[in-house]
DNA sequence: CCCTGTCGTTCCGTCCGCCGGAACGGAAGG
DNA sequence: CCTTCCGTTCCGGCGGACGGAACGACAGGG
């Protein structure tokens, strides 16, 4: 029974000034609260499968979403006929559909980078021997859209499409650092910064200092900030207009990625970032047009 | 290059809203026609971005979907707040969101195969030198969920997530061949088989013969059937219960993939298929339990 | 620069299609 | 077998979506 029934429309006061130029409160963090409750619930239903739940039943979903069974069943029927959800072989169970995967591949943040980053990522992977990846920002999280596994034994357990708090990863720091200040402020608003480890940056002031450092040297590092023992380095990827749209980086165990190794890796990721940016149409020599941010 | 996943056809048809007392309809591949028009329209809206349209505006979408502008705008607002759609930088334009990509990665047909097929696919790619891929069935189409590009110059232009008619590809033949007869009948019902080239199989009887051949030798071939000059070979991937859930194959130019090369490639794909199946828990020596189908 | 066509966005009254409680039927398990 | 749980269907009442129309913001050509 989510009721935001207090959306009282206040008749405009004498001044009749209803046109504030900042309708922006949502930016990225805020979800739902819009109208079209059916669409909202459909999206919530899809998201319920995200934590890795393969097959779910009606009653189970109804409990998680706090919706009546019949409503969940109606939603599922509609989503099945739209192809976004499929019936599992187990009677009365459902799972995400192939069409959803198909649509996801079409998301520009993925599709654009896919083509141009393939070769460069392979090369980065070959030259460094560490897990290489390309990531984009979504809200205050960073999502990997492309990756190469390390050939060795020590693999990272994360999967493509999984998300991590941006401020605790090197790629996330890059993406935050080059985000225009108002957007960054909108994203980092609200509750405190999550601290996955004791080494994570949880203070907003310190984060801004760190981001300034990232901007000044052009790459970011994360030591033990997402997980103890994990180190990563990342550099920006720019589109044709110079905007930072993604980050490319490598990650590996702290035992291999010592301070001076990191410096070499930073060189490699920056090189790769420039190559991919060039593939997107960015001309690096246009240094004058390098956008000022922060 | 127009509509591939645009079989969400039939806009609500303006004045044609008739209350039929026959809720009885066929099953299987039926799309739409359910209630929850809001969800259906939301899905159609998402699908409108599929043909590679990056950014679309309200009026444009309204035209394509044959919906009022205000309704499209309302849908977009809801989808944006759900994260499935994002606002593009161009004022008033929209694009598919990262969350959609994220959900797509969670689709079981993708997620399961991803982990176990990585190594095997790499090896297949290395041993054959041709483009290697893993595909699943969706309706009467086959969708690639994993792939390795050929290192050479002659690359295939298709992208991950794109779909092709199943009966015209080797992977699709494999998937159709091992589909239980009732399901296959349900899928292949209705209008005729598409024939992308003059070599395509368009007759249902001939297709059944071909599928029987596929079952008897355990692999499938497609020569010029999807595109003239393109040849592919594929073998099944089975899950722990022995059901064929995907196909693994290689594709390349007919000039390289001569008859006897194909025989060697069939050996390789079969070998890879068995390896991946083993990763999914399938025990090949359980030959007795090899399901009888067709 | 202004004018104009175009498109995104907002508004609002009407009415229809969704909501959800409750009953039905089928599957699993003791 | 009985019991229990769950997926599916049904239906009346009402809340929220629909969509035409007006508004406001751009962009481009005269």
PDB file of C-alpha atoms in Angstrom, chain A:
ATOM      1  CA  UNK A   1       0.000   0.000   0.000  1.00  0.00           C
ATOM      2  CA  UNK A   2       2.422   2.643  -0.998  1.00  0.00           C
ATOM      3  CA  UNK A   3       0.453   5.824  -0.816  1.00  0.00           C
ATOM      4  CA  UNK A   4       1.893   9.146  -1.660  1.00  0.00           C
ATOM      5  CA  UNK A   5      -1.552  10.578  -1.333  1.00  0.00           C
ATOM      6  CA  UNK A   6      -0.225  13.831  -0.030  1.00  0.00           C
ATOM      7  CA  UNK A   7       0.680  15.051  -3.445  1.00  0.00           C
ATOM      8  CA  UNK A   8      -1.583  17.940  -2.858  1.00  0.00           C
ATOM      9  CA  UNK A   9      -1.541  20.325  -5.688  1.00  0.00           C
ATOM     10  CA  UNK A  10      -1.256  23.662  -4.061  1.00  0.00           C
ATOM     11  CA  UNK A  11      -3.048  26.415  -5.946  1.00  0.00           C
ATOM     12  CA  UNK A  12      -0.388  28.860  -7.017  1.00  0.00           C
ATOM     13  CA  UNK A  13       0.066  31.725  -4.666  1.00  0.00           C
ATOM     14  CA  UNK A  14      -0.552  35.278  -5.806  1.00  0.00           C
ATOM     15  CA  UNK A  15       2.818  35.474  -7.515  1.00  0.00           C
ATOM     16  CA  UNK A  16       1.901  32.591  -9.830  1.00  0.00           C
ATOM     17  CA  UNK A  17       5.496  31.516 -10.075  1.00  0.00           C
ATOM     18  CA  UNK A  18       5.461  27.834 -10.823  1.00  0.00           C
ATOM     19  CA  UNK A  19       8.227  27.637 -13.333  1.00  0.00           C
ATOM     20  CA  UNK A  20      11.380  26.969 -11.362  1.00  0.00           C
ATOM     21  CA  UNK A  21      14.242  26.103 -13.617  1.00  0.00           C
ATOM     22  CA  UNK A  22      15.396  23.337 -11.342  1.00  0.00           C
ATOM     23  CA  UNK A  23      12.892  20.562 -11.650  1.00  0.00           C
ATOM     24  CA  UNK A  24      15.890  18.334 -11.149  1.00  0.00           C
ATOM     25  CA  UNK A  25      15.810  16.460  -7.955  1.00  0.00           C
ATOM     26  CA  UNK A  26      15.938  12.985  -9.328  1.00  0.00           C
ATOM     27  CA  UNK A  27      19.084  12.934 -11.455  1.00  0.00           C
ATOM     28  CA  UNK A  28      19.808   9.286 -10.889  1.00  0.00           C
ATOM     29  CA  UNK A  29      19.468   8.094  -7.369  1.00  0.00           C
ATOM     30  CA  UNK A  30      15.748   8.542  -7.007  1.00  0.00           C
ATOM     31  CA  UNK A  31      13.633   5.714  -8.281  1.00  0.00           C
ATOM     32  CA  UNK A  32       9.907   5.287  -8.718  1.00  0.00           C
ATOM     33  CA  UNK A  33       7.505   7.819  -7.199  1.00  0.00           C
ATOM     34  CA  UNK A  34       6.241   8.621 -10.680  1.00  0.00           C
ATOM     35  CA  UNK A  35       2.780   7.853 -11.872  1.00  0.00           C
ATOM     36  CA  UNK A  36       2.019   4.873 -14.102  1.00  0.00           C
ATOM     37  CA  UNK A  37       2.067   2.487 -11.189  1.00  0.00           C
ATOM     38  CA  UNK A  38       1.666  -0.427 -13.567  1.00  0.00           C
ATOM     39  CA  UNK A  39       4.937   0.322 -15.298  1.00  0.00           C
ATOM     40  CA  UNK A  40       6.633   0.921 -11.986  1.00  0.00           C
ATOM     41  CA  UNK A  41       5.478  -2.405 -10.647  1.00  0.00           C
ATOM     42  CA  UNK A  42       6.462  -4.176 -13.839  1.00  0.00           C
ATOM     43  CA  UNK A  43       9.974  -2.783 -13.473  1.00  0.00           C
ATOM     44  CA  UNK A  44      10.092  -3.752  -9.819  1.00  0.00           C
ATOM     45  CA  UNK A  45       9.038  -7.222 -10.820  1.00  0.00           C
ATOM     46  CA  UNK A  46      11.841  -7.518 -13.330  1.00  0.00           C
ATOM     47  CA  UNK A  47      14.305  -6.201 -10.783  1.00  0.00           C
ATOM     48  CA  UNK A  48      13.214  -8.892  -8.336  1.00  0.00           C
ATOM     49  CA  UNK A  49      15.016 -11.411 -10.515  1.00  0.00           C
ATOM     50  CA  UNK A  50      18.245  -9.479 -10.398  1.00  0.00           C
ATOM     51  CA  UNK A  51      20.009 -10.879  -7.311  1.00  0.00           C
ATOM     52  CA  UNK A  52      20.522 -14.066  -9.243  1.00  0.00           C
ATOM     53  CA  UNK A  53      17.134 -15.555  -8.601  1.00  0.00           C
ATOM     54  CA  UNK A  54      16.540 -17.689 -11.638  1.00  0.00           C
ATOM     55  CA  UNK A  55      13.002 -18.946 -11.336  1.00  0.00           C
ATOM     56  CA  UNK A  56      10.402 -17.348  -9.136  1.00  0.00           C
ATOM     57  CA  UNK A  57       6.761 -18.144  -8.425  1.00  0.00           C
ATOM     58  CA  UNK A  58       3.780 -15.877  -8.119  1.00  0.00           C
ATOM     59  CA  UNK A  59       3.362 -16.072  -4.354  1.00  0.00           C
ATOM     60  CA  UNK A  60       7.044 -15.515  -3.751  1.00  0.00           C
ATOM     61  CA  UNK A  61       7.103 -12.470  -5.976  1.00  0.00           C
ATOM     62  CA  UNK A  62       3.951 -11.152  -4.379  1.00  0.00           C
ATOM     63  CA  UNK A  63       5.619 -11.327  -0.997  1.00  0.00           C
ATOM     64  CA  UNK A  64       8.790  -9.585  -2.134  1.00  0.00           C
ATOM     65  CA  UNK A  65       6.939  -6.804  -3.895  1.00  0.00           C
ATOM     66  CA  UNK A  66       4.160  -6.555  -1.345  1.00  0.00           C
ATOM     67  CA  UNK A  67       1.503  -6.845  -4.007  1.00  0.00           C
ATOM     68  CA  UNK A  68      -1.588  -9.032  -4.261  1.00  0.00           C
ATOM     69  CA  UNK A  69      -1.065 -12.353  -5.932  1.00  0.00           C
ATOM     70  CA  UNK A  70      -3.572 -11.606  -8.629  1.00  0.00           C
ATOM     71  CA  UNK A  71      -1.790  -8.391  -9.557  1.00  0.00           C
ATOM     72  CA  UNK A  72       1.533 -10.165  -9.800  1.00  0.00           C
ATOM     73  CA  UNK A  73       0.006 -12.842 -11.932  1.00  0.00           C
ATOM     74  CA  UNK A  74      -1.545 -10.246 -14.213  1.00  0.00           C
ATOM     75  CA  UNK A  75       1.789  -8.468 -14.558  1.00  0.00           C
ATOM     76  CA  UNK A  76       3.573 -11.708 -15.330  1.00  0.00           C
ATOM     77  CA  UNK A  77       1.061 -12.608 -17.994  1.00  0.00           C
ATOM     78  CA  UNK A  78       1.560  -9.253 -19.660  1.00  0.00           C
ATOM     79  CA  UNK A  79       5.338  -9.458 -19.428  1.00  0.00           C
ATOM     80  CA  UNK A  80       5.345 -12.972 -20.852  1.00  0.00           C
ATOM     81  CA  UNK A  81       3.284 -11.907 -23.807  1.00  0.00           C
ATOM     82  CA  UNK A  82       5.727  -9.054 -24.311  1.00  0.00           C
ATOM     83  CA  UNK A  83       8.625 -11.511 -24.234  1.00  0.00           C
ATOM     84  CA  UNK A  84      10.409  -9.856 -21.343  1.00  0.00           C
ATOM     85  CA  UNK A  85       9.651 -12.825 -19.091  1.00  0.00           C
ATOM     86  CA  UNK A  86       9.453 -16.515 -19.886  1.00  0.00           C
ATOM     87  CA  UNK A  87       7.694 -19.375 -18.194  1.00  0.00           C
ATOM     88  CA  UNK A  88      10.161 -21.784 -16.643  1.00  0.00           C
ATOM     89  CA  UNK A  89       9.740 -25.508 -17.142  1.00  0.00           C
ATOM     90  CA  UNK A  90       8.690 -25.874 -13.530  1.00  0.00           C
ATOM     91  CA  UNK A  91       4.965 -25.390 -13.465  1.00  0.00           C
ATOM     92  CA  UNK A  92       3.985 -21.854 -12.526  1.00  0.00           C
ATOM     93  CA  UNK A  93       7.475 -20.477 -12.362  1.00  0.00           C
ATOM     94  CA  UNK A  94       8.908 -17.590 -14.324  1.00  0.00           C
ATOM     95  CA  UNK A  95      12.278 -16.217 -15.372  1.00  0.00           C
ATOM     96  CA  UNK A  96      13.699 -13.297 -17.328  1.00  0.00           C
ATOM     97  CA  UNK A  97      13.341 -13.659 -21.085  1.00  0.00           C
ATOM     98  CA  UNK A  98      15.798 -13.590 -23.929  1.00  0.00           C
ATOM     99  CA  UNK A  99      14.207 -10.473 -25.332  1.00  0.00           C
ATOM    100  CA  UNK A 100      15.353  -8.618 -22.266  1.00  0.00           C
ATOM    101  CA  UNK A 101      18.905  -9.640 -23.029  1.00  0.00           C
ATOM    102  CA  UNK A 102      18.385  -8.593 -26.590  1.00  0.00           C
ATOM    103  CA  UNK A 103      17.187  -5.139 -25.565  1.00  0.00           C
ATOM    104  CA  UNK A 104      20.030  -4.777 -23.111  1.00  0.00           C
ATOM    105  CA  UNK A 105      22.525  -5.294 -25.909  1.00  0.00           C
ATOM    106  CA  UNK A 106      20.937  -2.370 -27.698  1.00  0.00           C
ATOM    107  CA  UNK A 107      21.449   0.072 -24.841  1.00  0.00           C
ATOM    108  CA  UNK A 108      23.767   2.724 -26.297  1.00  0.00           C
ATOM    109  CA  UNK A 109      26.070   2.686 -23.290  1.00  0.00           C
ATOM    110  CA  UNK A 110      26.763  -0.889 -24.214  1.00  0.00           C
ATOM    111  CA  UNK A 111      26.372  -1.015 -27.970  1.00  0.00           C
ATOM    112  CA  UNK A 112      28.623   1.913 -28.807  1.00  0.00           C
ATOM    113  CA  UNK A 113      31.508   0.790 -26.716  1.00  0.00           C
ATOM    114  CA  UNK A 114      31.249  -2.811 -27.720  1.00  0.00           C
ATOM    115  CA  UNK A 115      32.541  -2.440 -31.232  1.00  0.00           C
ATOM    116  CA  UNK A 116      35.363   0.010 -30.676  1.00  0.00           C
ATOM    117  CA  UNK A 117      36.689  -1.378 -27.400  1.00  0.00           C
ATOM    118  CA  UNK A 118      37.103  -5.001 -28.440  1.00  0.00           C
ATOM    119  CA  UNK A 119      40.542  -4.815 -29.943  1.00  0.00           C
ATOM    120  CA  UNK A 120      41.909  -2.264 -27.521  1.00  0.00           C
ATOM    121  CA  UNK A 121      40.691  -4.269 -24.560  1.00  0.00           C
ATOM    122  CA  UNK A 122      42.286  -7.414 -25.919  1.00  0.00           C
ATOM    123  CA  UNK A 123      45.557  -5.597 -26.255  1.00  0.00           C
ATOM    124  CA  UNK A 124      45.374  -4.104 -22.790  1.00  0.00           C
ATOM    125  CA  UNK A 125      44.645  -7.534 -21.429  1.00  0.00           C
ATOM    126  CA  UNK A 126      47.568  -9.038 -23.290  1.00  0.00           C
ATOM    127  CA  UNK A 127      50.023  -6.328 -22.268  1.00  0.00           C
ATOM    128  CA  UNK A 128      49.126  -6.331 -18.589  1.00  0.00           C
ATOM    129  CA  UNK A 129      48.031  -9.889 -17.936  1.00  0.00           C
ATOM    130  CA  UNK A 130      45.376  -8.620 -15.542  1.00  0.00           C
ATOM    131  CA  UNK A 131      41.618  -8.572 -15.768  1.00  0.00           C
ATOM    132  CA  UNK A 132      40.658  -5.696 -18.050  1.00  0.00           C
ATOM    133  CA  UNK A 133      37.270  -4.061 -18.221  1.00  0.00           C
ATOM    134  CA  UNK A 134      35.228  -1.137 -19.509  1.00  0.00           C
ATOM    135  CA  UNK A 135      32.611   0.391 -17.228  1.00  0.00           C
ATOM    136  CA  UNK A 136      29.949   3.099 -17.284  1.00  0.00           C
ATOM    137  CA  UNK A 137      28.195   5.033 -14.565  1.00  0.00           C
ATOM    138  CA  UNK A 138      24.599   4.471 -13.539  1.00  0.00           C
ATOM    139  CA  UNK A 139      23.491   6.592 -10.645  1.00  0.00           C
ATOM    140  CA  UNK A 140      26.101   6.229  -7.936  1.00  0.00           C
ATOM    141  CA  UNK A 141      27.129   2.815  -9.152  1.00  0.00           C
ATOM    142  CA  UNK A 142      29.529   1.633 -11.789  1.00  0.00           C
ATOM    143  CA  UNK A 143      28.541  -1.152 -14.190  1.00  0.00           C
ATOM    144  CA  UNK A 144      30.959  -3.249 -16.235  1.00  0.00           C
ATOM    145  CA  UNK A 145      29.929  -3.505 -19.867  1.00  0.00           C
ATOM    146  CA  UNK A 146      32.917  -5.291 -21.328  1.00  0.00           C
ATOM    147  CA  UNK A 147      35.681  -7.373 -19.839  1.00  0.00           C
ATOM    148  CA  UNK A 148      38.516  -9.800 -20.357  1.00  0.00           C
ATOM    149  CA  UNK A 149      39.247 -12.414 -17.770  1.00  0.00           C
ATOM    150  CA  UNK A 150      42.709 -12.919 -16.458  1.00  0.00           C
ATOM    151  CA  UNK A 151      44.161 -16.143 -17.819  1.00  0.00           C
ATOM    152  CA  UNK A 152      45.592 -17.143 -14.454  1.00  0.00           C
ATOM    153  CA  UNK A 153      43.924 -18.853 -11.573  1.00  0.00           C
ATOM    154  CA  UNK A 154      43.049 -15.850  -9.500  1.00  0.00           C
ATOM    155  CA  UNK A 155      39.880 -14.734 -11.206  1.00  0.00           C
ATOM    156  CA  UNK A 156      37.532 -12.055 -10.020  1.00  0.00           C
ATOM    157  CA  UNK A 157      34.170 -13.388  -9.008  1.00  0.00           C
ATOM    158  CA  UNK A 158      32.157 -10.478 -10.366  1.00  0.00           C
ATOM    159  CA  UNK A 159      30.031 -10.929 -13.408  1.00  0.00           C
ATOM    160  CA  UNK A 160      29.416  -8.713 -16.339  1.00  0.00           C
ATOM    161  CA  UNK A 161      26.567  -6.355 -15.577  1.00  0.00           C
ATOM    162  CA  UNK A 162      27.131  -6.378 -11.865  1.00  0.00           C
ATOM    163  CA  UNK A 163      27.396  -3.049 -10.099  1.00  0.00           C
ATOM    164  CA  UNK A 164      29.638  -1.632  -7.435  1.00  0.00           C
ATOM    165  CA  UNK A 165      29.655   1.667  -5.549  1.00  0.00           C
ATOM    166  CA  UNK A 166      31.393   4.126  -7.840  1.00  0.00           C
ATOM    167  CA  UNK A 167      33.468   5.896  -5.197  1.00  0.00           C
ATOM    168  CA  UNK A 168      35.117   2.642  -4.136  1.00  0.00           C
ATOM    169  CA  UNK A 169      36.432   1.634  -7.547  1.00  0.00           C
ATOM    170  CA  UNK A 170      39.023   3.167  -9.833  1.00  0.00           C
ATOM    171  CA  UNK A 171      36.711   3.252 -12.837  1.00  0.00           C
ATOM    172  CA  UNK A 172      33.998   4.800 -10.718  1.00  0.00           C
ATOM    173  CA  UNK A 173      36.347   7.509  -9.473  1.00  0.00           C
ATOM    174  CA  UNK A 174      37.237   8.386 -13.047  1.00  0.00           C
ATOM    175  CA  UNK A 175      33.595   8.631 -14.015  1.00  0.00           C
ATOM    176  CA  UNK A 176      32.723  10.703 -10.959  1.00  0.00           C
ATOM    177  CA  UNK A 177      35.757  12.940 -11.374  1.00  0.00           C
ATOM    178  CA  UNK A 178      34.802  14.099 -14.848  1.00  0.00           C
ATOM    179  CA  UNK A 179      31.110  14.400 -14.135  1.00  0.00           C
ATOM    180  CA  UNK A 180      29.913  18.025 -14.178  1.00  0.00           C
ATOM    181  CA  UNK A 181      29.599  19.287 -10.632  1.00  0.00           C
ATOM    182  CA  UNK A 182      25.815  19.707 -10.492  1.00  0.00           C
ATOM    183  CA  UNK A 183      25.243  16.154 -11.654  1.00  0.00           C
ATOM    184  CA  UNK A 184      27.813  14.835  -9.224  1.00  0.00           C
ATOM    185  CA  UNK A 185      26.189  16.754  -6.416  1.00  0.00           C
ATOM    186  CA  UNK A 186      22.799  15.353  -7.365  1.00  0.00           C
ATOM    187  CA  UNK A 187      24.161  11.812  -7.382  1.00  0.00           C
ATOM    188  CA  UNK A 188      26.061  12.011  -4.132  1.00  0.00           C
ATOM    189  CA  UNK A 189      23.211  13.611  -2.293  1.00  0.00           C
ATOM    190  CA  UNK A 190      21.349  11.948   0.516  1.00  0.00           C
ATOM    191  CA  UNK A 191      22.718   9.364   2.855  1.00  0.00           C
ATOM    192  CA  UNK A 192      26.372   8.690   3.457  1.00  0.00           C
ATOM    193  CA  UNK A 193      28.896   6.992   1.237  1.00  0.00           C
ATOM    194  CA  UNK A 194      28.972   3.274   1.576  1.00  0.00           C
ATOM    195  CA  UNK A 195      32.227   1.836   2.920  1.00  0.00           C
ATOM    196  CA  UNK A 196      32.733  -1.749   1.739  1.00  0.00           C
ATOM    197  CA  UNK A 197      36.102  -1.885   3.536  1.00  0.00           C
ATOM    198  CA  UNK A 198      37.864   0.191   6.189  1.00  0.00           C
ATOM    199  CA  UNK A 199      40.001   1.662   3.387  1.00  0.00           C
ATOM    200  CA  UNK A 200      37.020   3.027   1.492  1.00  0.00           C
ATOM    201  CA  UNK A 201      36.510   6.750   1.239  1.00  0.00           C
ATOM    202  CA  UNK A 202      33.386   7.564   3.175  1.00  0.00           C
ATOM    203  CA  UNK A 203      33.847  11.261   3.716  1.00  0.00           C
ATOM    204  CA  UNK A 204      32.532  13.519   0.996  1.00  0.00           C
ATOM    205  CA  UNK A 205      35.273  16.087   1.425  1.00  0.00           C
ATOM    206  CA  UNK A 206      38.012  13.508   1.079  1.00  0.00           C
ATOM    207  CA  UNK A 207      36.278  12.111  -1.975  1.00  0.00           C
ATOM    208  CA  UNK A 208      36.323  15.517  -3.649  1.00  0.00           C
ATOM    209  CA  UNK A 209      40.047  15.824  -2.932  1.00  0.00           C
ATOM    210  CA  UNK A 210      40.590  12.395  -4.435  1.00  0.00           C
ATOM    211  CA  UNK A 211      38.566  13.296  -7.516  1.00  0.00           C
ATOM    212  CA  UNK A 212      40.581  16.481  -7.969  1.00  0.00           C
ATOM    213  CA  UNK A 213      43.727  14.353  -7.874  1.00  0.00           C
ATOM    214  CA  UNK A 214      42.225  12.036 -10.467  1.00  0.00           C
ATOM    215  CA  UNK A 215      41.526  14.976 -12.755  1.00  0.00           C
ATOM    216  CA  UNK A 216      44.997  16.384 -12.356  1.00  0.00           C
ATOM    217  CA  UNK A 217      46.868  13.217 -13.248  1.00  0.00           C
ATOM    218  CA  UNK A 218      44.270  11.689 -15.549  1.00  0.00           C
ATOM    219  CA  UNK A 219      43.824   8.303 -13.932  1.00  0.00           C
ATOM    220  CA  UNK A 220      42.449   6.764 -10.764  1.00  0.00           C
ATOM    221  CA  UNK A 221      43.472   4.031  -8.394  1.00  0.00           C
ATOM    222  CA  UNK A 222      41.609   1.974  -5.829  1.00  0.00           C
ATOM    223  CA  UNK A 223      43.627   0.132  -3.193  1.00  0.00           C
ATOM    224  CA  UNK A 224      41.628  -2.185  -0.945  1.00  0.00           C
ATOM    225  CA  UNK A 225      38.692   0.176  -1.192  1.00  0.00           C
ATOM    226  CA  UNK A 226      36.202  -2.212  -2.745  1.00  0.00           C
ATOM    227  CA  UNK A 227      37.602  -5.374  -1.247  1.00  0.00           C
ATOM    228  CA  UNK A 228      40.695  -5.912   0.843  1.00  0.00           C
ATOM    229  CA  UNK A 229      43.444  -7.269  -1.379  1.00  0.00           C
ATOM    230  CA  UNK A 230      41.969  -5.895  -4.579  1.00  0.00           C
ATOM    231  CA  UNK A 231      43.678  -3.102  -6.488  1.00  0.00           C
ATOM    232  CA  UNK A 232      42.513  -1.453  -9.685  1.00  0.00           C
ATOM    233  CA  UNK A 233      43.604   1.349 -12.022  1.00  0.00           C
ATOM    234  CA  UNK A 234      41.442   3.140 -14.572  1.00  0.00           C
ATOM    235  CA  UNK A 235      41.504   5.931 -17.153  1.00  0.00           C
ATOM    236  CA  UNK A 236      38.760   7.844 -18.940  1.00  0.00           C
ATOM    237  CA  UNK A 237      37.155   7.170 -22.300  1.00  0.00           C
ATOM    238  CA  UNK A 238      35.823  10.242 -24.101  1.00  0.00           C
ATOM    239  CA  UNK A 239      33.278  10.566 -26.845  1.00  0.00           C
ATOM    240  CA  UNK A 240      33.554  12.835 -29.866  1.00  0.00           C
ATOM    241  CA  UNK A 241      32.601  15.860 -27.813  1.00  0.00           C
ATOM    242  CA  UNK A 242      35.214  15.231 -25.161  1.00  0.00           C
ATOM    243  CA  UNK A 243      32.784  14.081 -22.523  1.00  0.00           C
ATOM    244  CA  UNK A 244      33.893  11.175 -20.369  1.00  0.00           C
ATOM    245  CA  UNK A 245      31.376   8.427 -21.131  1.00  0.00           C
ATOM    246  CA  UNK A 246      33.164   5.381 -19.775  1.00  0.00           C
ATOM    247  CA  UNK A 247      36.325   4.205 -18.066  1.00  0.00           C
ATOM    248  CA  UNK A 248      38.781   1.471 -18.940  1.00  0.00           C
ATOM    249  CA  UNK A 249      40.818  -0.230 -16.272  1.00  0.00           C
ATOM    250  CA  UNK A 250      42.596  -3.273 -14.976  1.00  0.00           C
ATOM    251  CA  UNK A 251      42.238  -5.022 -11.640  1.00  0.00           C
ATOM    252  CA  UNK A 252      44.199  -7.635  -9.764  1.00  0.00           C
ATOM    253  CA  UNK A 253      45.542  -8.767  -6.415  1.00  0.00           C
ATOM    254  CA  UNK A 254      47.491  -6.247  -4.340  1.00  0.00           C
ATOM    255  CA  UNK A 255      50.422  -8.648  -4.225  1.00  0.00           C
ATOM    256  CA  UNK A 256      51.011  -8.186  -7.938  1.00  0.00           C
ATOM    257  CA  UNK A 257      49.865  -4.593  -8.260  1.00  0.00           C
ATOM    258  CA  UNK A 258      52.483  -2.833  -6.205  1.00  0.00           C
ATOM    259  CA  UNK A 259      52.957   0.929  -6.326  1.00  0.00           C
ATOM    260  CA  UNK A 260      55.373   0.969  -9.245  1.00  0.00           C
ATOM    261  CA  UNK A 261      53.466  -1.668 -11.170  1.00  0.00           C
ATOM    262  CA  UNK A 262      50.416   0.543 -10.789  1.00  0.00           C
ATOM    263  CA  UNK A 263      52.290   3.392 -12.430  1.00  0.00           C
ATOM    264  CA  UNK A 264      52.991   1.289 -15.475  1.00  0.00           C
ATOM    265  CA  UNK A 265      49.428   0.043 -15.540  1.00  0.00           C
ATOM    266  CA  UNK A 266      48.182   3.629 -15.379  1.00  0.00           C
ATOM    267  CA  UNK A 267      50.220   4.326 -18.470  1.00  0.00           C
ATOM    268  CA  UNK A 268      48.670   1.332 -20.194  1.00  0.00           C
ATOM    269  CA  UNK A 269      45.083   2.146 -19.273  1.00  0.00           C
ATOM    270  CA  UNK A 270      45.559   5.770 -20.323  1.00  0.00           C
ATOM    271  CA  UNK A 271      46.963   4.624 -23.630  1.00  0.00           C
ATOM    272  CA  UNK A 272      44.042   2.258 -24.115  1.00  0.00           C
ATOM    273  CA  UNK A 273      41.574   4.929 -23.046  1.00  0.00           C
ATOM    274  CA  UNK A 274      42.927   7.271 -25.677  1.00  0.00           C
ATOM    275  CA  UNK A 275      42.740   4.564 -28.315  1.00  0.00           C
ATOM    276  CA  UNK A 276      39.115   3.777 -27.538  1.00  0.00           C
ATOM    277  CA  UNK A 277      38.298   7.491 -27.362  1.00  0.00           C
ATOM    278  CA  UNK A 278      39.819   7.880 -30.797  1.00  0.00           C
ATOM    279  CA  UNK A 279      37.534   5.109 -31.978  1.00  0.00           C
ATOM    280  CA  UNK A 280      34.605   7.111 -30.668  1.00  0.00           C
ATOM    281  CA  UNK A 281      35.773  10.142 -32.622  1.00  0.00           C
ATOM    282  CA  UNK A 282      37.613  12.021 -29.896  1.00  0.00           C
ATOM    283  CA  UNK A 283      40.620  13.999 -31.067  1.00  0.00           C
ATOM    284  CA  UNK A 284      43.123  14.195 -28.243  1.00  0.00           C
ATOM    285  CA  UNK A 285      45.167  17.020 -29.742  1.00  0.00           C
ATOM    286  CA  UNK A 286      42.147  19.241 -29.232  1.00  0.00           C
ATOM    287  CA  UNK A 287      43.561  19.924 -25.820  1.00  0.00           C
ATOM    288  CA  UNK A 288      42.110  23.419 -25.781  1.00  0.00           C
ATOM    289  CA  UNK A 289      38.613  22.036 -25.808  1.00  0.00           C
ATOM    290  CA  UNK A 290      39.337  19.792 -22.878  1.00  0.00           C
ATOM    291  CA  UNK A 291      36.217  20.426 -20.833  1.00  0.00           C
ATOM    292  CA  UNK A 292      36.536  22.059 -17.479  1.00  0.00           C
ATOM    293  CA  UNK A 293      34.682  20.269 -14.802  1.00  0.00           C
ATOM    294  CA  UNK A 294      34.427  20.009 -11.056  1.00  0.00           C
TER     295      UNK A 294
END
